[in-house]
Amino acid sequence: MKMRYFEYRKARIEIIPMIDVMLFLLVFFVIVTLQMIPDAGVSLQLPTSSQSVDLPHPKITVNVLPDGTIQVKGQTMTDAQLVALFQASGDPSKVELTIATDKTTPFQKFMNVIDDARKAGVSDVGIAAQPASGS
């Protein structure tokens, strides 16, 4: 009788670990894709800046249209509604606000949004701008 150390076994593909890996990859790509969806906004001619940097995804984006209309997520708001929105979002000092306005919008309308943010206690305010060409 001949003794073998290793018995010959036919190779087989384990399907359970492969399913685990595929589900992990699927969940990973779904989460990454959801974070890449931009906040709903309007098409604006943003001013350019040679010092612009990419900001983290803002929590609230306020669009100021050329006619002075204020929009948040597609809804038109008044100054009082904007203050109420900031105050209703929990702790206003932790709200991340980005203001996007057209180049042709009167500066006073832009300042009204900043005033509304200050009234509500928002201190983290970013201004959307396009990077200057050539930088």
XYZ file of C-alpha atoms in Angstrom:
135
model
C 0.000 0.000 0.000
C 1.412 3.341 -1.086
C 0.951 6.332 1.289
C 0.525 9.806 -0.090
C 1.097 13.005 1.787
C -1.349 14.965 -0.240
C -4.423 13.527 -1.700
C -5.323 14.703 -5.143
C -8.445 16.865 -4.972
C -10.145 18.490 -7.845
C -9.923 22.307 -7.626
C -13.178 24.125 -7.077
C -14.190 27.737 -7.078
C -15.657 28.997 -3.839
C -18.627 31.187 -4.748
C -19.522 32.592 -1.288
C -16.346 34.717 -0.833
C -16.729 35.972 -4.399
C -20.307 37.099 -3.662
C -19.101 38.869 -0.500
C -16.464 40.776 -2.456
C -18.941 41.734 -5.187
C -21.471 43.041 -2.654
C -18.763 45.025 -0.901
C -17.733 46.622 -4.217
C -21.355 47.367 -5.099
C -21.988 49.117 -1.767
C -18.720 51.052 -2.078
C -19.569 52.356 -5.557
C -23.139 53.263 -4.586
C -21.919 55.323 -1.623
C -19.237 57.067 -3.696
C -21.720 57.810 -6.481
C -24.256 59.314 -4.073
C -21.623 61.677 -2.698
C -20.715 62.810 -6.204
C -24.243 63.959 -7.086
C -24.086 67.767 -7.086
C -26.523 69.872 -5.146
C -29.421 71.020 -7.306
C -28.676 74.492 -8.576
C -29.270 76.827 -11.436
C -26.990 77.674 -14.305
C -25.153 80.878 -13.423
C -22.277 82.832 -14.933
C -20.047 82.624 -11.853
C -17.350 85.246 -11.412
C -13.758 84.047 -11.755
C -11.046 84.090 -9.116
C -7.345 83.275 -9.331
C -7.444 82.123 -5.680
C -10.415 79.737 -5.903
C -10.131 76.342 -4.235
C -12.430 73.337 -4.202
C -14.611 73.356 -1.102
C -16.145 70.295 0.473
C -19.677 69.550 -0.591
C -21.800 72.356 0.904
C -24.734 71.572 3.119
C -26.806 74.528 1.896
C -26.331 76.255 -1.444
C -28.117 79.560 -1.990
C -28.446 80.744 -5.597
C -28.973 84.454 -6.202
C -30.336 84.969 -9.697
C -29.560 88.070 -11.805
C -32.979 89.562 -10.996
C -32.273 89.223 -7.238
C -34.458 86.153 -6.666
C -33.129 83.818 -3.961
C -33.404 80.069 -4.612
C -32.527 77.091 -2.401
C -32.915 73.625 -3.981
C -35.153 75.032 -6.692
C -37.517 76.837 -4.299
C -37.804 80.619 -4.358
C -37.434 82.159 -0.899
C -37.753 85.535 0.762
C -35.183 86.916 3.205
C -37.356 85.912 6.189
C -37.782 82.360 4.851
C -34.026 82.105 4.339
C -33.329 83.120 7.955
C -35.920 80.580 9.136
C -34.285 77.855 6.995
C -30.870 78.529 8.540
C -32.282 78.522 12.056
C -34.293 75.348 11.458
C -31.224 73.382 10.340
C -30.102 72.643 13.894
C -27.116 74.574 15.191
C -26.691 77.556 12.805
C -23.023 77.915 13.772
C -22.359 74.502 12.163
C -24.240 75.190 8.921
C -21.986 75.237 5.864
C -23.379 77.822 3.445
C -22.254 78.397 -0.140
C -23.575 81.393 -2.051
C -23.621 81.172 -5.846
C -24.541 84.327 -7.690
C -24.388 85.495 -11.264
C -21.809 88.117 -12.279
C -24.587 90.487 -13.253
C -26.478 90.269 -9.946
C -26.485 93.527 -7.993
C -24.040 93.304 -5.097
C -26.725 94.421 -2.636
C -28.713 91.220 -3.272
C -25.588 89.199 -2.470
C -25.071 91.184 0.750
C -28.710 90.582 1.738
C -28.039 86.821 1.746
C -24.922 87.317 3.889
C -26.940 89.509 6.269
C -29.632 86.810 6.501
C -26.954 84.226 7.327
C -25.470 86.462 10.030
C -28.943 87.108 11.524
C -29.445 83.350 11.830
C -25.968 82.819 13.343
C -24.321 81.135 10.338
C -20.588 81.817 10.314
C -19.242 79.323 7.742
C -19.978 81.087 4.433
C -18.356 80.186 1.122
C -18.684 81.992 -2.194
C -18.889 79.970 -5.407
C -16.486 81.065 -8.146
C -15.025 79.589 -11.311
C -11.243 79.161 -11.424
C -9.648 81.837 -13.603
C -8.506 80.475 -16.940
C -4.759 80.040 -17.134
C -4.269 79.155 -13.450
